[in-house]
CSV table of C-alpha atoms in Angstrom, one decimal:
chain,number,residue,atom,x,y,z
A,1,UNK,CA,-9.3,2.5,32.6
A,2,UNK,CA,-12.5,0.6,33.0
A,3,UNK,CA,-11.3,-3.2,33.2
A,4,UNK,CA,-13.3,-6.2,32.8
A,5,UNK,CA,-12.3,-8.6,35.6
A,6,UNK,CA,-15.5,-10.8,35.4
A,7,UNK,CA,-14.2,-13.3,33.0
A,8,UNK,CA,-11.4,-15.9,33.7
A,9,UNK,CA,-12.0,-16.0,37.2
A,10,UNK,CA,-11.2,-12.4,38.0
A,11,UNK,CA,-7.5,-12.5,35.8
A,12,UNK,CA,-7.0,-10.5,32.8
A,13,UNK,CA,-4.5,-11.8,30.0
A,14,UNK,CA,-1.5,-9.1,30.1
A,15,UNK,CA,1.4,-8.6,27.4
A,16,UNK,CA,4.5,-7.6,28.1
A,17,UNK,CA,6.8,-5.7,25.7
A,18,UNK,CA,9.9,-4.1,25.5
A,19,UNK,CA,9.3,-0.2,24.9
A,20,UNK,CA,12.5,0.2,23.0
A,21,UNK,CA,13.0,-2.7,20.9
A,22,UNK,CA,9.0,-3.6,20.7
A,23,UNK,CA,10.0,-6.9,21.3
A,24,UNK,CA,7.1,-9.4,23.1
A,25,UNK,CA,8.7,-10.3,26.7
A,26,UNK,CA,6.6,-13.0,28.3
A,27,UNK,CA,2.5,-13.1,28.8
A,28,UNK,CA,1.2,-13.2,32.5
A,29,UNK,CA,-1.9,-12.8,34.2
A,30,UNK,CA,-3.3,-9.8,36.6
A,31,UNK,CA,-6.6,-9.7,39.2
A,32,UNK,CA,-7.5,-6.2,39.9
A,33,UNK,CA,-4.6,-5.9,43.0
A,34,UNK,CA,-2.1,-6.7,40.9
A,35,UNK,CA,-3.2,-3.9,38.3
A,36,UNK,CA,-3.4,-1.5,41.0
A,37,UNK,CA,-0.3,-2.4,42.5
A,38,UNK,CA,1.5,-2.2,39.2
A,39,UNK,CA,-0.1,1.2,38.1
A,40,UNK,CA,0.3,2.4,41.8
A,41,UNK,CA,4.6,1.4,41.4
A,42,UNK,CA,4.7,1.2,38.4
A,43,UNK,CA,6.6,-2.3,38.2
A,44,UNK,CA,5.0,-4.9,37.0
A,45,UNK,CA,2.9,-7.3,39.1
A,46,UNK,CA,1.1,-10.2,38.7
A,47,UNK,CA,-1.1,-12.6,39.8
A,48,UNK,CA,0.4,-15.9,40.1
A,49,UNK,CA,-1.5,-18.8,39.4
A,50,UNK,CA,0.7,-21.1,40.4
A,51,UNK,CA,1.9,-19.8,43.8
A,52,UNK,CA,-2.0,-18.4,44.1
A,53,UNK,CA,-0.3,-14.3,45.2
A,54,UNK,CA,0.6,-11.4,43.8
A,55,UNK,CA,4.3,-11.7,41.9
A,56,UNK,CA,6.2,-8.5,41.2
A,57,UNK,CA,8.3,-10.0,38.5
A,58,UNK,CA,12.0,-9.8,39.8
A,59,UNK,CA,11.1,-10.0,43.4
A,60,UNK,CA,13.5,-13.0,43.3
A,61,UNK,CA,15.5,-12.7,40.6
A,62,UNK,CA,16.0,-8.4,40.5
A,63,UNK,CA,14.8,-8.6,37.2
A,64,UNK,CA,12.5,-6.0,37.6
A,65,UNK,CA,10.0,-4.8,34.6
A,66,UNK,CA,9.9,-1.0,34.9
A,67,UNK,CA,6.3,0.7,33.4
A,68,UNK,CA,6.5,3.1,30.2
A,69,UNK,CA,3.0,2.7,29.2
A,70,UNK,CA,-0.5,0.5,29.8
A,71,UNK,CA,-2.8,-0.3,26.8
A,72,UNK,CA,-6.3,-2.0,27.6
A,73,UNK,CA,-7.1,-3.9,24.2
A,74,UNK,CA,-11.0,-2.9,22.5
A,75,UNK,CA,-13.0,-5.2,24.6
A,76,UNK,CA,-11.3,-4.0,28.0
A,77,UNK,CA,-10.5,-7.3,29.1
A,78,UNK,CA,-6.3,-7.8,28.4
A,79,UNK,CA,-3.6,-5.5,28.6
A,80,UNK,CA,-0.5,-4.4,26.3
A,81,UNK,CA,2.2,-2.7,28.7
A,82,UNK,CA,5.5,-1.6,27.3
A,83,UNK,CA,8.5,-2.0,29.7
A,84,UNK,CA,12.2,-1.0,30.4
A,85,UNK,CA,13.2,-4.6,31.7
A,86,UNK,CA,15.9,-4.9,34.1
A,87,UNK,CA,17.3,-7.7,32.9
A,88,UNK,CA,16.4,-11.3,31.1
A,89,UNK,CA,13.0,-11.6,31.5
A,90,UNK,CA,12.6,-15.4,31.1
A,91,UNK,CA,13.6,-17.7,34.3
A,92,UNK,CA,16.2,-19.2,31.7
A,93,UNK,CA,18.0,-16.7,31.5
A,94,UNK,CA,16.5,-15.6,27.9
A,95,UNK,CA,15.3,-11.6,26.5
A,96,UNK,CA,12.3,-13.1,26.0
A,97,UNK,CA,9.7,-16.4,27.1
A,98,UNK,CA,9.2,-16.2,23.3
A,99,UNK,CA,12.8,-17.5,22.0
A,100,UNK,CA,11.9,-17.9,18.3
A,101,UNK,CA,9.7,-14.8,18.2
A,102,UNK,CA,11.0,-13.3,14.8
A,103,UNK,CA,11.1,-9.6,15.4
A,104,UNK,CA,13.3,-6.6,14.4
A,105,UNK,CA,14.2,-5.9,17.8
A,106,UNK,CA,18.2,-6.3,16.9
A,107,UNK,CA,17.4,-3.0,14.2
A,108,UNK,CA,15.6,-0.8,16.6
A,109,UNK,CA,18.8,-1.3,19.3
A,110,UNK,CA,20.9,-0.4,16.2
A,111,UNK,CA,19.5,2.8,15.8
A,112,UNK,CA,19.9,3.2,19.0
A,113,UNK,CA,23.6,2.8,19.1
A,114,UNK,CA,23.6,4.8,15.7
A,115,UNK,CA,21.5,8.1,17.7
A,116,UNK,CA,23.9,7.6,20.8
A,117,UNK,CA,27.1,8.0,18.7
A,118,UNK,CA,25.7,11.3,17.3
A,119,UNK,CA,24.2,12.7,19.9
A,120,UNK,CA,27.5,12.1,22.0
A,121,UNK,CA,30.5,11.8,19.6
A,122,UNK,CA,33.9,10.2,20.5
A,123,UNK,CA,37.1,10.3,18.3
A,124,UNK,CA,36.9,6.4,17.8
A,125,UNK,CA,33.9,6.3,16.1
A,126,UNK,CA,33.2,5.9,12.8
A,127,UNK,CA,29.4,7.3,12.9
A,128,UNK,CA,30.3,10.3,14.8
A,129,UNK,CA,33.2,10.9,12.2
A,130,UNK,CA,31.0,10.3,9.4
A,131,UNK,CA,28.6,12.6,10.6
A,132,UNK,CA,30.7,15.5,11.2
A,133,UNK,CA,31.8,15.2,7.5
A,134,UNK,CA,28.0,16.6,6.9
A,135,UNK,CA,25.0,15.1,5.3
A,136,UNK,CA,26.6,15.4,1.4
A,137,UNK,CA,29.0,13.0,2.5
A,138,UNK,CA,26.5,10.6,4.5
A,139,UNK,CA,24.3,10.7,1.9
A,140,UNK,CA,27.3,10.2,-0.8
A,141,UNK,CA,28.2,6.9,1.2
A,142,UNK,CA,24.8,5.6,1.2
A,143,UNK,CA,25.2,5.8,-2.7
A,144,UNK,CA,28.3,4.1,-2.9
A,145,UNK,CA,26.8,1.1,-0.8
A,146,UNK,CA,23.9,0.7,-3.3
A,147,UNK,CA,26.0,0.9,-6.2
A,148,UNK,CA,28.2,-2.1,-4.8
A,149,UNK,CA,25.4,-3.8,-3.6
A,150,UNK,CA,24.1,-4.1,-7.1
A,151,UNK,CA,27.2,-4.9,-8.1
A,152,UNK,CA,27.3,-8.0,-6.0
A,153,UNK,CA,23.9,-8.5,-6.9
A,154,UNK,CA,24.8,-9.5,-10.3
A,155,UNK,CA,27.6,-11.8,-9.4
A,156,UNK,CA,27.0,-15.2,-7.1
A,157,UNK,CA,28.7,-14.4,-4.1
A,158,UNK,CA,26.2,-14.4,-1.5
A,159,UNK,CA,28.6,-13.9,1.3
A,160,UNK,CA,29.6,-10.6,-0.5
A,161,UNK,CA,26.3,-9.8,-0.9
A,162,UNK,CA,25.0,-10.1,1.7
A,163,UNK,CA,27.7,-7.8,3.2
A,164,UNK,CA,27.2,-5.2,0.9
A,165,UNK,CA,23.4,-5.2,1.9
A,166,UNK,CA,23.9,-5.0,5.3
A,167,UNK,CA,26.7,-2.3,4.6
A,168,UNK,CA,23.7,-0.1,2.7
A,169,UNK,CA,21.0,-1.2,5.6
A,170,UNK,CA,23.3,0.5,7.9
A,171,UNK,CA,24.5,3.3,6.2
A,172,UNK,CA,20.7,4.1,5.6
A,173,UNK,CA,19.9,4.2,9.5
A,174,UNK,CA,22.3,6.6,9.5
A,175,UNK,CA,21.0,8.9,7.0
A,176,UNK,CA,18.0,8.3,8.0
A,177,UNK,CA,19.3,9.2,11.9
A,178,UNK,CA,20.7,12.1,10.7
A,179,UNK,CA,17.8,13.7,8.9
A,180,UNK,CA,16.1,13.5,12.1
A,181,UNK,CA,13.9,10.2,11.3
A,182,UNK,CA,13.9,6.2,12.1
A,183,UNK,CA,12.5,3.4,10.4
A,184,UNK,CA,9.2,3.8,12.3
A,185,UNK,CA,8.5,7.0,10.2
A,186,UNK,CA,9.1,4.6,6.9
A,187,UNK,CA,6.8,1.8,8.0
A,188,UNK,CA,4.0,4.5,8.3
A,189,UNK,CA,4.4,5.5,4.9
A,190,UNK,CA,4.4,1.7,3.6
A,191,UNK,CA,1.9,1.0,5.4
A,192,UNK,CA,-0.3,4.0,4.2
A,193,UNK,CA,0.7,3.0,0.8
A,194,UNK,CA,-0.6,-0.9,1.6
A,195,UNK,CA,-4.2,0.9,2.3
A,196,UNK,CA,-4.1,2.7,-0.7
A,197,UNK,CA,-3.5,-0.3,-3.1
């Protein structure tokens, strides 16, 4: 990488985000020591402006921010680097500095949880039971939660319709799981189909 530390007074903007979830952790700041020093250990270190030192987040609190990737953005002065965070990330005690950042962080841990349960099935679970019934019978419930949904649809009940939609939403992240694909693989298409319009 070929960064440009000339402007802000030698500190690049940096964005931290969660690797798994894609959620946006917190924003800090990095002079060229605390890029090498983060590349070099690959845990996260910054430049504090405050304390005027290089920070390894977590040196205090254990909250460490362990390095999947580095992005430089197009004008090679900030940084995108997706993490495996050890913890909270904000000092209150929060996932993220960004508490009403709307994201759909809770859905990518869900299919998380959905890919665990199949990859490593116990008796007491009802994905894992599901299935080993075989994909006619996954795909056979995911048709039954539509149906009902539309059913509620029609009637005013939004408590019962909004069950039976998030019935269907998760029955589809299992099919979905199951033929060997996420929600990630969908947005492409939609958004392919966006550029095509």
């Amino acid at each position: 990488m070929n960064l440009d530390f000339s402007k802000n007074n030698g500190l690049i903007p940096v964005i931290i985000q969660n690797s798994e979830t894609q959620q946006v952790l917190m924003l800090g700041y990095m002079n060229e020591e605390a890029f090498q020093k983060t590349q070099k250990e690959n845990i996260v270190t910054f430049f504090s402006r405050s304390k005027n030192r290089l920070w390894t987040k977590g040196e205090t609190s254990g909250n460490f921010l362990k390095v999947v990737s580095i992005k430089e953005d197009c004008d090679n002065d900030s940084l995108l680097i997706q993490v495996i965070p050890n913890g909270p990330t904000c000092h209150s005690g929060t996932t993220s500095c960004f508490a009403n950042e709307a994201s759909l962080s809770f859905l990518k841990q869900l299919e998380n949880v959905i890919e665990e349960r199949i990859s490593n099935p116990k008796t007491d679970s009802y994905v894992a039971s599901l299935c080993q019934k075989g994909i006619n019978k996954v795909a056979q419930k995911v048709g039954e939660e539509a149906v009902e949904l539309v059913i509620e649809a029609k009637d005013n009940n939004s408590e019962l319709f909004l069950n039976e939609a998030a019935d269907l939403l998760f029955h589809y992240l299992v099919l979905l799981k199951v033929k060997g694909f996420g929600l990630v693989n969908v947005e492409t298409i939609l958004k392919d189909r966006i550029k095509d319009k």
